[in-house]
Amino acid sequence: MTTRTIAIVNSTGRQAASLARVASAVGYQVRAQLRKREGIVAEELEDLQHVTIFEGSLEDKQLVEKLFEKAHLAFVNTTSWGDEVAIGKGLANAAKKAGVQHYIYSSMPDHGSFGKGWPSLPQWSSKFTIENYIRQIGLPATFVYAGIYNNNFTSLPYPLFCMELKPNGSFEWKAPFHPDVPLPWLDAEHDVGPAVLQIIKDGPRKWSGQRIALAFEVLSPREVCAKFSAALRRRVRYIQGPVEIKVPIPSGYREQLEGIEVLFGQYNAPYFGPDLRAPDEALGLWEGFRGIEEYAREVFPVEEAANGKTWMN
């Protein structure tokens, strides 16, 4: 076992891929699990030095045991593929059995647990259940709570973060968030890797048992639109309104969206709950973050072009 070996699950996801890129670049041996060797990110990971691919399902116990058997460190972001809670508990058990010394889990709050009458968001409460289990079994762990991805924005008709292109060339973002209530933001591809790498370097002596709000800017929807407008040199307007579902969405996501409408649209609940604040701890980990204005100027048009859009030409 070596302190320079890290196991990463769901490695083609934005958070995990960001860490895999950064960790491998500075010499960590990365053991990267992914469901299938498909897509651009999977191809990129295969080409990186110091990365070993483990292809298969996290429900495969033998695969999970092999993934962790030589790892001193782990970064885990579970998803709603399969039984998330069962998979999350299985990963934690396997990591503890393998002797992983610092387990970093990407969690989220369960707002229903705060006693304020707030609803639980189903995709977040699963993560919080896993977090509590990790604590119960005594695995040395740190819990990062990711802000809203800058990269969620698209002019494609996806719910919640559609930046709709209007006939006059302006953009309009319609969502249930209060226009003037600040929200935490994170460029997952650019900033998760360096921030988590610093947590790894600091080690469990500093961070074991701690929750960290991983967000580098706190901006209201109106402020986000102002940043987009400055970057794109176009009018960008925010409208508070219900979530609009115009395309097929994954099973269970409708319930998540309905909960978001109530939790943030009606209650204006703090995104990470009442006790966790951004961005001070995140900035203490990594100062070179990519803010949302830079994202809108440098990355958003590239991602739009990849989706076949031509408005930037």
PDB file of C-alpha atoms in Angstrom:
ATOM      1  CA  MET A   1       0.000   0.000   0.000  1.00  0.00           C
ATOM      2  CA  THR A   2       1.194   3.503  -0.775  1.00  0.00           C
ATOM      3  CA  THR A   3       0.018   6.900   0.339  1.00  0.00           C
ATOM      4  CA  ARG A   4       0.197   7.972  -3.322  1.00  0.00           C
ATOM      5  CA  THR A   5      -2.571   5.636  -4.536  1.00  0.00           C
ATOM      6  CA  ILE A   6      -6.156   6.851  -4.741  1.00  0.00           C
ATOM      7  CA  ALA A   7      -9.318   4.988  -5.715  1.00  0.00           C
ATOM      8  CA  ILE A   8     -11.943   7.061  -7.525  1.00  0.00           C
ATOM      9  CA  VAL A   9     -15.446   5.843  -8.384  1.00  0.00           C
ATOM     10  CA  ASN A  10     -17.746   7.020 -11.163  1.00  0.00           C
ATOM     11  CA  SER A  11     -14.637   8.505 -12.715  1.00  0.00           C
ATOM     12  CA  THR A  12     -16.291   9.965 -15.797  1.00  0.00           C
ATOM     13  CA  GLY A  13     -18.398  12.320 -13.653  1.00  0.00           C
ATOM     14  CA  ARG A  14     -17.386  15.976 -13.464  1.00  0.00           C
ATOM     15  CA  GLN A  15     -16.124  15.870  -9.873  1.00  0.00           C
ATOM     16  CA  ALA A  16     -14.291  12.565 -10.134  1.00  0.00           C
ATOM     17  CA  ALA A  17     -12.730  13.270 -13.536  1.00  0.00           C
ATOM     18  CA  SER A  18     -11.447  16.611 -12.271  1.00  0.00           C
ATOM     19  CA  LEU A  19      -9.624  14.880  -9.420  1.00  0.00           C
ATOM     20  CA  ALA A  20      -8.331  12.080 -11.652  1.00  0.00           C
ATOM     21  CA  ARG A  21      -6.753  14.621 -14.015  1.00  0.00           C
ATOM     22  CA  VAL A  22      -5.073  16.637 -11.273  1.00  0.00           C
ATOM     23  CA  ALA A  23      -3.976  13.734  -9.083  1.00  0.00           C
ATOM     24  CA  SER A  24      -2.470  11.761 -11.964  1.00  0.00           C
ATOM     25  CA  ALA A  25      -0.688  14.878 -13.251  1.00  0.00           C
ATOM     26  CA  VAL A  26       1.240  15.250  -9.982  1.00  0.00           C
ATOM     27  CA  GLY A  27       2.164  11.589  -9.745  1.00  0.00           C
ATOM     28  CA  TYR A  28      -0.595   9.888  -7.748  1.00  0.00           C
ATOM     29  CA  GLN A  29      -1.485   6.379  -8.870  1.00  0.00           C
ATOM     30  CA  VAL A  30      -5.178   6.609  -9.726  1.00  0.00           C
ATOM     31  CA  ARG A  31      -7.450   3.556  -9.702  1.00  0.00           C
ATOM     32  CA  ALA A  32     -10.451   4.813 -11.667  1.00  0.00           C
ATOM     33  CA  GLN A  33     -13.735   2.923 -11.735  1.00  0.00           C
ATOM     34  CA  LEU A  34     -16.199   3.584 -14.551  1.00  0.00           C
ATOM     35  CA  ARG A  35     -19.282   1.738 -15.724  1.00  0.00           C
ATOM     36  CA  LYS A  36     -18.271   1.511 -19.382  1.00  0.00           C
ATOM     37  CA  ARG A  37     -15.317   2.582 -21.516  1.00  0.00           C
ATOM     38  CA  GLU A  38     -17.520   4.871 -23.549  1.00  0.00           C
ATOM     39  CA  GLY A  39     -17.402   8.590 -24.266  1.00  0.00           C
ATOM     40  CA  ILE A  40     -14.824  11.337 -24.467  1.00  0.00           C
ATOM     41  CA  VAL A  41     -14.012  11.423 -20.745  1.00  0.00           C
ATOM     42  CA  ALA A  42     -13.450   7.657 -20.580  1.00  0.00           C
ATOM     43  CA  GLU A  43     -11.093   7.908 -23.556  1.00  0.00           C
ATOM     44  CA  GLU A  44      -9.248  10.783 -21.879  1.00  0.00           C
ATOM     45  CA  LEU A  45      -8.801   8.843 -18.627  1.00  0.00           C
ATOM     46  CA  GLU A  46      -7.404   5.849 -20.493  1.00  0.00           C
ATOM     47  CA  ASP A  47      -4.758   8.086 -22.060  1.00  0.00           C
ATOM     48  CA  LEU A  48      -3.600   9.634 -18.771  1.00  0.00           C
ATOM     49  CA  GLN A  49      -0.396   8.464 -17.149  1.00  0.00           C
ATOM     50  CA  HIS A  50      -0.682   6.829 -13.724  1.00  0.00           C
ATOM     51  CA  VAL A  51      -4.368   5.875 -14.273  1.00  0.00           C
ATOM     52  CA  THR A  52      -5.583   2.272 -14.105  1.00  0.00           C
ATOM     53  CA  ILE A  53      -9.152   1.699 -15.326  1.00  0.00           C
ATOM     54  CA  PHE A  54     -11.558  -0.602 -13.498  1.00  0.00           C
ATOM     55  CA  GLU A  55     -14.564  -1.150 -15.740  1.00  0.00           C
ATOM     56  CA  GLY A  56     -17.811  -2.437 -14.283  1.00  0.00           C
ATOM     57  CA  SER A  57     -20.684  -1.897 -11.911  1.00  0.00           C
ATOM     58  CA  LEU A  58     -20.285  -0.773  -8.315  1.00  0.00           C
ATOM     59  CA  GLU A  59     -22.716  -3.561  -7.447  1.00  0.00           C
ATOM     60  CA  ASP A  60     -19.928  -6.028  -8.364  1.00  0.00           C
ATOM     61  CA  LYS A  61     -18.335  -6.745  -4.978  1.00  0.00           C
ATOM     62  CA  GLN A  62     -15.218  -8.335  -6.461  1.00  0.00           C
ATOM     63  CA  LEU A  63     -14.591  -5.282  -8.641  1.00  0.00           C
ATOM     64  CA  VAL A  64     -14.990  -2.977  -5.645  1.00  0.00           C
ATOM     65  CA  GLU A  65     -12.581  -5.074  -3.544  1.00  0.00           C
ATOM     66  CA  LYS A  66      -9.973  -4.932  -6.312  1.00  0.00           C
ATOM     67  CA  LEU A  67     -10.477  -1.191  -6.688  1.00  0.00           C
ATOM     68  CA  PHE A  68      -9.658  -0.492  -3.043  1.00  0.00           C
ATOM     69  CA  GLU A  69      -7.116  -3.242  -2.294  1.00  0.00           C
ATOM     70  CA  LYS A  70      -4.021  -1.114  -2.975  1.00  0.00           C
ATOM     71  CA  ALA A  71      -5.475   2.291  -2.200  1.00  0.00           C
ATOM     72  CA  HIS A  72      -4.605   4.483   0.760  1.00  0.00           C
ATOM     73  CA  LEU A  73      -7.018   7.224  -0.343  1.00  0.00           C
ATOM     74  CA  ALA A  74     -10.464   7.319  -1.921  1.00  0.00           C
ATOM     75  CA  PHE A  75     -12.812   9.819  -3.525  1.00  0.00           C
ATOM     76  CA  VAL A  76     -16.409   8.682  -3.832  1.00  0.00           C
ATOM     77  CA  ASN A  77     -19.361  10.425  -5.431  1.00  0.00           C
ATOM     78  CA  THR A  78     -22.283   8.026  -5.598  1.00  0.00           C
ATOM     79  CA  THR A  79     -25.069   8.484  -8.146  1.00  0.00           C
ATOM     80  CA  SER A  80     -28.650   7.338  -8.559  1.00  0.00           C
ATOM     81  CA  TRP A  81     -27.625   4.380 -10.755  1.00  0.00           C
ATOM     82  CA  GLY A  82     -29.013   1.367  -8.894  1.00  0.00           C
ATOM     83  CA  ASP A  83     -29.649   1.373  -5.139  1.00  0.00           C
ATOM     84  CA  GLU A  84     -27.495   4.353  -4.175  1.00  0.00           C
ATOM     85  CA  VAL A  85     -27.634   3.779  -0.426  1.00  0.00           C
ATOM     86  CA  ALA A  86     -26.754   0.084  -0.703  1.00  0.00           C
ATOM     87  CA  ILE A  87     -23.917   0.878  -3.111  1.00  0.00           C
ATOM     88  CA  GLY A  88     -22.656   3.685  -0.866  1.00  0.00           C
ATOM     89  CA  LYS A  89     -22.610   1.449   2.194  1.00  0.00           C
ATOM     90  CA  GLY A  90     -20.900  -1.316   0.234  1.00  0.00           C
ATOM     91  CA  LEU A  91     -18.169   1.056  -0.924  1.00  0.00           C
ATOM     92  CA  ALA A  92     -17.565   2.303   2.604  1.00  0.00           C
ATOM     93  CA  ASN A  93     -17.365  -1.239   3.965  1.00  0.00           C
ATOM     94  CA  ALA A  94     -14.917  -2.290   1.257  1.00  0.00           C
ATOM     95  CA  ALA A  95     -12.743   0.773   1.843  1.00  0.00           C
ATOM     96  CA  LYS A  96     -12.599   0.137   5.565  1.00  0.00           C
ATOM     97  CA  LYS A  97     -11.741  -3.530   5.021  1.00  0.00           C
ATOM     98  CA  ALA A  98      -8.952  -2.518   2.633  1.00  0.00           C
ATOM     99  CA  GLY A  99      -7.508  -0.076   5.168  1.00  0.00           C
ATOM    100  CA  VAL A 100      -8.179   3.151   3.296  1.00  0.00           C
ATOM    101  CA  GLN A 101      -6.819   5.927   5.507  1.00  0.00           C
ATOM    102  CA  HIS A 102      -8.684   8.943   4.121  1.00  0.00           C
ATOM    103  CA  TYR A 103     -12.071   8.553   2.465  1.00  0.00           C
ATOM    104  CA  ILE A 104     -13.492  11.683   0.841  1.00  0.00           C
ATOM    105  CA  TYR A 105     -17.202  11.436   0.144  1.00  0.00           C
ATOM    106  CA  SER A 106     -19.221  13.890  -1.940  1.00  0.00           C
ATOM    107  CA  SER A 107     -22.313  14.315   0.214  1.00  0.00           C
ATOM    108  CA  MET A 108     -25.287  16.685   0.411  1.00  0.00           C
ATOM    109  CA  PRO A 109     -27.604  17.806   3.223  1.00  0.00           C
ATOM    110  CA  ASP A 110     -30.960  16.317   4.111  1.00  0.00           C
ATOM    111  CA  HIS A 111     -33.001  19.448   4.717  1.00  0.00           C
ATOM    112  CA  GLY A 112     -35.768  17.387   6.292  1.00  0.00           C
ATOM    113  CA  SER A 113     -33.435  16.565   9.185  1.00  0.00           C
ATOM    114  CA  PHE A 114     -33.097  20.176  10.400  1.00  0.00           C
ATOM    115  CA  GLY A 115     -36.482  20.349  12.133  1.00  0.00           C
ATOM    116  CA  LYS A 116     -37.666  23.426  10.241  1.00  0.00           C
ATOM    117  CA  GLY A 117     -40.434  21.851   8.193  1.00  0.00           C
ATOM    118  CA  TRP A 118     -38.320  21.761   5.054  1.00  0.00           C
ATOM    119  CA  PRO A 119     -38.804  18.847   2.632  1.00  0.00           C
ATOM    120  CA  SER A 120     -36.071  16.322   1.958  1.00  0.00           C
ATOM    121  CA  LEU A 121     -34.722  16.182  -1.575  1.00  0.00           C
ATOM    122  CA  PRO A 122     -34.610  12.479  -2.515  1.00  0.00           C
ATOM    123  CA  GLN A 123     -31.296  12.575  -4.368  1.00  0.00           C
ATOM    124  CA  TRP A 124     -29.654  14.493  -1.515  1.00  0.00           C
ATOM    125  CA  SER A 125     -31.123  12.563   1.398  1.00  0.00           C
ATOM    126  CA  SER A 126     -29.626   9.346  -0.013  1.00  0.00           C
ATOM    127  CA  LYS A 127     -26.186  10.908   0.141  1.00  0.00           C
ATOM    128  CA  PHE A 128     -26.779  12.127   3.697  1.00  0.00           C
ATOM    129  CA  THR A 129     -27.801   8.599   4.728  1.00  0.00           C
ATOM    130  CA  ILE A 130     -24.538   7.279   3.291  1.00  0.00           C
ATOM    131  CA  GLU A 131     -22.566  10.004   5.065  1.00  0.00           C
ATOM    132  CA  ASN A 132     -24.074   8.995   8.402  1.00  0.00           C
ATOM    133  CA  TYR A 133     -23.232   5.350   7.749  1.00  0.00           C
ATOM    134  CA  ILE A 134     -19.613   6.242   6.968  1.00  0.00           C
ATOM    135  CA  ARG A 135     -19.438   8.040  10.299  1.00  0.00           C
ATOM    136  CA  GLN A 136     -21.017   5.091  12.126  1.00  0.00           C
ATOM    137  CA  ILE A 137     -18.447   2.554  10.913  1.00  0.00           C
ATOM    138  CA  GLY A 138     -15.520   4.760  11.931  1.00  0.00           C
ATOM    139  CA  LEU A 139     -13.966   5.250   8.508  1.00  0.00           C
ATOM    140  CA  PRO A 140     -11.625   8.300   8.528  1.00  0.00           C
ATOM    141  CA  ALA A 141     -13.593  10.540   6.190  1.00  0.00           C
ATOM    142  CA  THR A 142     -14.154  14.073   4.975  1.00  0.00           C
ATOM    143  CA  PHE A 143     -17.407  15.189   3.393  1.00  0.00           C
ATOM    144  CA  VAL A 144     -17.446  17.717   0.566  1.00  0.00           C
ATOM    145  CA  TYR A 145     -20.723  19.419  -0.314  1.00  0.00           C
ATOM    146  CA  ALA A 146     -20.652  20.589  -3.931  1.00  0.00           C
ATOM    147  CA  GLY A 147     -22.255  23.861  -4.978  1.00  0.00           C
ATOM    148  CA  ILE A 148     -24.286  24.270  -8.143  1.00  0.00           C
ATOM    149  CA  TYR A 149     -22.171  23.449 -11.164  1.00  0.00           C
ATOM    150  CA  ASN A 150     -21.451  26.365 -13.482  1.00  0.00           C
ATOM    151  CA  ASN A 151     -21.459  23.702 -16.175  1.00  0.00           C
ATOM    152  CA  ASN A 152     -25.169  22.981 -15.633  1.00  0.00           C
ATOM    153  CA  PHE A 153     -26.101  25.906 -17.847  1.00  0.00           C
ATOM    154  CA  THR A 154     -27.100  25.105 -21.424  1.00  0.00           C
ATOM    155  CA  SER A 155     -29.417  26.509 -24.056  1.00  0.00           C
ATOM    156  CA  LEU A 156     -30.752  22.978 -24.593  1.00  0.00           C
ATOM    157  CA  PRO A 157     -34.265  22.607 -23.128  1.00  0.00           C
ATOM    158  CA  TYR A 158     -33.203  20.781 -19.958  1.00  0.00           C
ATOM    159  CA  PRO A 159     -35.019  21.675 -16.740  1.00  0.00           C
ATOM    160  CA  LEU A 160     -33.746  24.069 -14.065  1.00  0.00           C
ATOM    161  CA  PHE A 161     -30.660  25.551 -15.767  1.00  0.00           C
ATOM    162  CA  CYS A 162     -31.802  26.202 -19.319  1.00  0.00           C
ATOM    163  CA  MET A 163     -30.332  29.481 -20.550  1.00  0.00           C
ATOM    164  CA  GLU A 164     -32.914  29.921 -23.298  1.00  0.00           C
ATOM    165  CA  LEU A 165     -31.835  31.774 -26.420  1.00  0.00           C
ATOM    166  CA  LYS A 166     -34.517  34.273 -27.439  1.00  0.00           C
ATOM    167  CA  PRO A 167     -35.221  35.444 -31.023  1.00  0.00           C
ATOM    168  CA  ASN A 168     -33.573  38.826 -30.343  1.00  0.00           C
ATOM    169  CA  GLY A 169     -30.278  37.138 -29.341  1.00  0.00           C
ATOM    170  CA  SER A 170     -30.694  37.584 -25.581  1.00  0.00           C
ATOM    171  CA  PHE A 171     -30.819  34.785 -23.030  1.00  0.00           C
ATOM    172  CA  GLU A 172     -33.440  34.023 -20.393  1.00  0.00           C
ATOM    173  CA  TRP A 173     -33.014  31.772 -17.361  1.00  0.00           C
ATOM    174  CA  LYS A 174     -36.230  30.665 -15.679  1.00  0.00           C
ATOM    175  CA  ALA A 175     -36.034  28.748 -12.387  1.00  0.00           C
ATOM    176  CA  PRO A 176     -37.802  28.562  -9.002  1.00  0.00           C
ATOM    177  CA  PHE A 177     -34.980  30.190  -7.012  1.00  0.00           C
ATOM    178  CA  HIS A 178     -35.682  33.591  -5.468  1.00  0.00           C
ATOM    179  CA  PRO A 179     -33.994  36.192  -7.702  1.00  0.00           C
ATOM    180  CA  ASP A 180     -32.099  37.852  -4.847  1.00  0.00           C
ATOM    181  CA  VAL A 181     -31.243  34.931  -2.539  1.00  0.00           C
ATOM    182  CA  PRO A 182     -27.560  33.932  -2.906  1.00  0.00           C
ATOM    183  CA  LEU A 183     -26.672  30.434  -4.063  1.00  0.00           C
ATOM    184  CA  PRO A 184     -23.268  28.647  -4.000  1.00  0.00           C
ATOM    185  CA  TRP A 185     -21.483  28.037  -7.317  1.00  0.00           C
ATOM    186  CA  LEU A 186     -18.732  25.659  -8.395  1.00  0.00           C
ATOM    187  CA  ASP A 187     -16.914  24.982 -11.654  1.00  0.00           C
ATOM    188  CA  ALA A 188     -16.708  21.251 -11.024  1.00  0.00           C
ATOM    189  CA  GLU A 189     -14.396  20.365 -13.906  1.00  0.00           C
ATOM    190  CA  HIS A 190     -11.892  23.104 -13.116  1.00  0.00           C
ATOM    191  CA  ASP A 191     -11.916  23.301  -9.315  1.00  0.00           C
ATOM    192  CA  VAL A 192     -12.934  20.057  -7.624  1.00  0.00           C
ATOM    193  CA  GLY A 193      -9.617  18.369  -8.417  1.00  0.00           C
ATOM    194  CA  PRO A 194      -7.288  21.016  -6.950  1.00  0.00           C
ATOM    195  CA  ALA A 195      -9.492  21.527  -3.878  1.00  0.00           C
ATOM    196  CA  VAL A 196      -9.798  17.823  -3.069  1.00  0.00           C
ATOM    197  CA  LEU A 197      -6.091  17.334  -3.689  1.00  0.00           C
ATOM    198  CA  GLN A 198      -5.387  19.938  -1.000  1.00  0.00           C
ATOM    199  CA  ILE A 199      -7.716  18.089   1.390  1.00  0.00           C
ATOM    200  CA  ILE A 200      -5.695  14.954   0.655  1.00  0.00           C
ATOM    201  CA  LYS A 201      -2.417  16.761   1.316  1.00  0.00           C
ATOM    202  CA  ASP A 202      -3.716  18.193   4.593  1.00  0.00           C
ATOM    203  CA  GLY A 203      -4.858  14.706   5.565  1.00  0.00           C
ATOM    204  CA  PRO A 204      -7.395  13.272   7.986  1.00  0.00           C
ATOM    205  CA  ARG A 205      -5.649  14.805  10.988  1.00  0.00           C
ATOM    206  CA  LYS A 206      -7.056  18.163   9.835  1.00  0.00           C
ATOM    207  CA  TRP A 207     -10.217  17.135   7.984  1.00  0.00           C
ATOM    208  CA  SER A 208     -11.508  13.818   9.385  1.00  0.00           C
ATOM    209  CA  GLY A 209     -15.193  14.113  10.227  1.00  0.00           C
ATOM    210  CA  GLN A 210     -15.460  17.606   8.735  1.00  0.00           C
ATOM    211  CA  ARG A 211     -17.959  18.914   6.194  1.00  0.00           C
ATOM    212  CA  ILE A 212     -16.647  21.366   3.608  1.00  0.00           C
ATOM    213  CA  ALA A 213     -18.845  23.574   1.412  1.00  0.00           C
ATOM    214  CA  LEU A 214     -17.151  23.232  -1.957  1.00  0.00           C
ATOM    215  CA  ALA A 215     -18.271  26.443  -3.661  1.00  0.00           C
ATOM    216  CA  PHE A 216     -16.119  29.404  -4.632  1.00  0.00           C
ATOM    217  CA  GLU A 217     -18.752  32.057  -5.320  1.00  0.00           C
ATOM    218  CA  VAL A 218     -22.055  32.897  -3.663  1.00  0.00           C
ATOM    219  CA  LEU A 219     -24.301  34.735  -6.106  1.00  0.00           C
ATOM    220  CA  SER A 220     -28.019  35.336  -6.500  1.00  0.00           C
ATOM    221  CA  PRO A 221     -29.706  34.393  -9.784  1.00  0.00           C
ATOM    222  CA  ARG A 222     -29.796  38.066 -10.767  1.00  0.00           C
ATOM    223  CA  GLU A 223     -26.058  38.347 -10.097  1.00  0.00           C
ATOM    224  CA  VAL A 224     -25.382  35.198 -12.124  1.00  0.00           C
ATOM    225  CA  CYS A 225     -27.270  36.667 -15.065  1.00  0.00           C
ATOM    226  CA  ALA A 226     -25.302  39.904 -14.754  1.00  0.00           C
ATOM    227  CA  LYS A 227     -22.065  37.877 -14.917  1.00  0.00           C
ATOM    228  CA  PHE A 228     -23.303  36.012 -17.994  1.00  0.00           C
ATOM    229  CA  SER A 229     -24.361  39.291 -19.606  1.00  0.00           C
ATOM    230  CA  ALA A 230     -20.936  40.861 -19.031  1.00  0.00           C
ATOM    231  CA  ALA A 231     -19.192  37.781 -20.402  1.00  0.00           C
ATOM    232  CA  LEU A 232     -21.366  37.260 -23.476  1.00  0.00           C
ATOM    233  CA  ARG A 233     -22.127  40.938 -24.134  1.00  0.00           C
ATOM    234  CA  ARG A 234     -25.778  40.084 -24.481  1.00  0.00           C
ATOM    235  CA  ARG A 235     -28.813  40.744 -22.366  1.00  0.00           C
ATOM    236  CA  VAL A 236     -29.400  37.912 -19.898  1.00  0.00           C
ATOM    237  CA  ARG A 237     -32.572  38.010 -17.833  1.00  0.00           C
ATOM    238  CA  TYR A 238     -33.704  35.954 -14.851  1.00  0.00           C
ATOM    239  CA  ILE A 239     -37.347  35.025 -14.238  1.00  0.00           C
ATOM    240  CA  GLN A 240     -38.527  33.208 -11.143  1.00  0.00           C
ATOM    241  CA  GLY A 241     -41.025  30.545 -12.080  1.00  0.00           C
ATOM    242  CA  PRO A 242     -41.856  26.844 -11.868  1.00  0.00           C
ATOM    243  CA  VAL A 243     -39.585  24.181 -13.312  1.00  0.00           C
ATOM    244  CA  GLU A 244     -40.484  23.471 -16.928  1.00  0.00           C
ATOM    245  CA  ILE A 245     -39.956  19.898 -18.128  1.00  0.00           C
ATOM    246  CA  LYS A 246     -39.762  19.850 -21.917  1.00  0.00           C
ATOM    247  CA  VAL A 247     -37.670  16.715 -22.469  1.00  0.00           C
ATOM    248  CA  PRO A 248     -37.647  13.173 -21.031  1.00  0.00           C
ATOM    249  CA  ILE A 249     -35.864  13.054 -17.668  1.00  0.00           C
ATOM    250  CA  PRO A 250     -34.398  10.165 -15.644  1.00  0.00           C
ATOM    251  CA  SER A 251     -36.609   8.192 -13.301  1.00  0.00           C
ATOM    252  CA  GLY A 252     -36.879   9.897  -9.918  1.00  0.00           C
ATOM    253  CA  TYR A 253     -35.609  13.267 -11.132  1.00  0.00           C
ATOM    254  CA  ARG A 254     -39.114  14.735 -11.323  1.00  0.00           C
ATOM    255  CA  GLU A 255     -39.474  14.276  -7.550  1.00  0.00           C
ATOM    256  CA  GLN A 256     -36.136  16.000  -7.036  1.00  0.00           C
ATOM    257  CA  LEU A 257     -37.238  18.963  -9.153  1.00  0.00           C
ATOM    258  CA  GLU A 258     -40.564  19.214  -7.338  1.00  0.00           C
ATOM    259  CA  GLY A 259     -38.703  19.260  -4.024  1.00  0.00           C
ATOM    260  CA  ILE A 260     -36.372  22.001  -5.265  1.00  0.00           C
ATOM    261  CA  GLU A 261     -39.377  24.154  -6.187  1.00  0.00           C
ATOM    262  CA  VAL A 262     -40.678  23.916  -2.629  1.00  0.00           C
ATOM    263  CA  LEU A 263     -37.381  23.996  -0.714  1.00  0.00           C
ATOM    264  CA  PHE A 264     -35.789  26.918  -2.531  1.00  0.00           C
ATOM    265  CA  GLY A 265     -38.717  28.510  -4.325  1.00  0.00           C
ATOM    266  CA  GLN A 266     -41.100  28.685  -1.354  1.00  0.00           C
ATOM    267  CA  TYR A 267     -38.951  28.334   1.765  1.00  0.00           C
ATOM    268  CA  ASN A 268     -35.793  30.060   0.447  1.00  0.00           C
ATOM    269  CA  ALA A 269     -33.857  27.514   2.516  1.00  0.00           C
ATOM    270  CA  PRO A 270     -30.063  27.863   2.712  1.00  0.00           C
ATOM    271  CA  TYR A 271     -28.575  25.605   0.055  1.00  0.00           C
ATOM    272  CA  PHE A 272     -26.277  23.652   2.375  1.00  0.00           C
ATOM    273  CA  GLY A 273     -28.541  23.929   5.400  1.00  0.00           C
ATOM    274  CA  PRO A 274     -28.275  26.371   8.315  1.00  0.00           C
ATOM    275  CA  ASP A 275     -24.767  25.498   9.535  1.00  0.00           C
ATOM    276  CA  LEU A 276     -22.532  25.267   6.463  1.00  0.00           C
ATOM    277  CA  ARG A 277     -21.358  28.397   4.669  1.00  0.00           C
ATOM    278  CA  ALA A 278     -19.441  29.132   1.479  1.00  0.00           C
ATOM    279  CA  PRO A 279     -16.993  30.196   0.151  1.00  0.00           C
ATOM    280  CA  ASP A 280     -14.307  30.745   2.829  1.00  0.00           C
ATOM    281  CA  GLU A 281     -13.199  27.134   3.377  1.00  0.00           C
ATOM    282  CA  ALA A 282     -13.150  26.405  -0.351  1.00  0.00           C
ATOM    283  CA  LEU A 283     -11.039  29.494  -1.011  1.00  0.00           C
ATOM    284  CA  GLY A 284      -8.657  28.350   1.708  1.00  0.00           C
ATOM    285  CA  LEU A 285      -8.139  25.141  -0.246  1.00  0.00           C
ATOM    286  CA  TRP A 286      -7.793  26.593  -3.750  1.00  0.00           C
ATOM    287  CA  GLU A 287      -7.583  30.221  -4.825  1.00  0.00           C
ATOM    288  CA  GLY A 288      -7.262  29.638  -8.579  1.00  0.00           C
ATOM    289  CA  PHE A 289     -10.939  28.931  -9.137  1.00  0.00           C
ATOM    290  CA  ARG A 290     -12.821  29.670 -12.336  1.00  0.00           C
ATOM    291  CA  GLY A 291     -15.683  32.029 -11.546  1.00  0.00           C
ATOM    292  CA  ILE A 292     -18.971  32.043 -13.357  1.00  0.00           C
ATOM    293  CA  GLU A 293     -18.131  35.093 -15.486  1.00  0.00           C
ATOM    294  CA  GLU A 294     -14.962  33.440 -16.750  1.00  0.00           C
ATOM    295  CA  TYR A 295     -16.898  30.222 -17.307  1.00  0.00           C
ATOM    296  CA  ALA A 296     -19.573  32.071 -19.305  1.00  0.00           C
ATOM    297  CA  ARG A 297     -16.944  33.830 -21.420  1.00  0.00           C
ATOM    298  CA  GLU A 298     -14.457  31.003 -22.002  1.00  0.00           C
ATOM    299  CA  VAL A 299     -16.306  27.696 -21.614  1.00  0.00           C
ATOM    300  CA  PHE A 300     -20.049  28.153 -22.150  1.00  0.00           C
ATOM    301  CA  PRO A 301     -19.702  29.016 -25.867  1.00  0.00           C
ATOM    302  CA  VAL A 302     -17.421  25.999 -26.412  1.00  0.00           C
ATOM    303  CA  GLU A 303     -19.897  23.650 -24.732  1.00  0.00           C
ATOM    304  CA  GLU A 304     -22.729  25.202 -26.743  1.00  0.00           C
ATOM    305  CA  ALA A 305     -20.814  24.648 -29.979  1.00  0.00           C
ATOM    306  CA  ALA A 306     -20.259  21.013 -28.993  1.00  0.00           C
ATOM    307  CA  ASN A 307     -24.053  20.747 -28.670  1.00  0.00           C
ATOM    308  CA  GLY A 308     -24.469  22.005 -32.218  1.00  0.00           C
ATOM    309  CA  LYS A 309     -25.366  25.595 -31.365  1.00  0.00           C
ATOM    310  CA  THR A 310     -24.175  28.446 -33.606  1.00  0.00           C
ATOM    311  CA  TRP A 311     -25.325  31.597 -31.782  1.00  0.00           C
ATOM    312  CA  MET A 312     -21.723  32.513 -30.888  1.00  0.00           C
ATOM    313  CA  ASN A 313     -20.596  32.680 -34.560  1.00  0.00           C
TER     314      ASN A 313
END
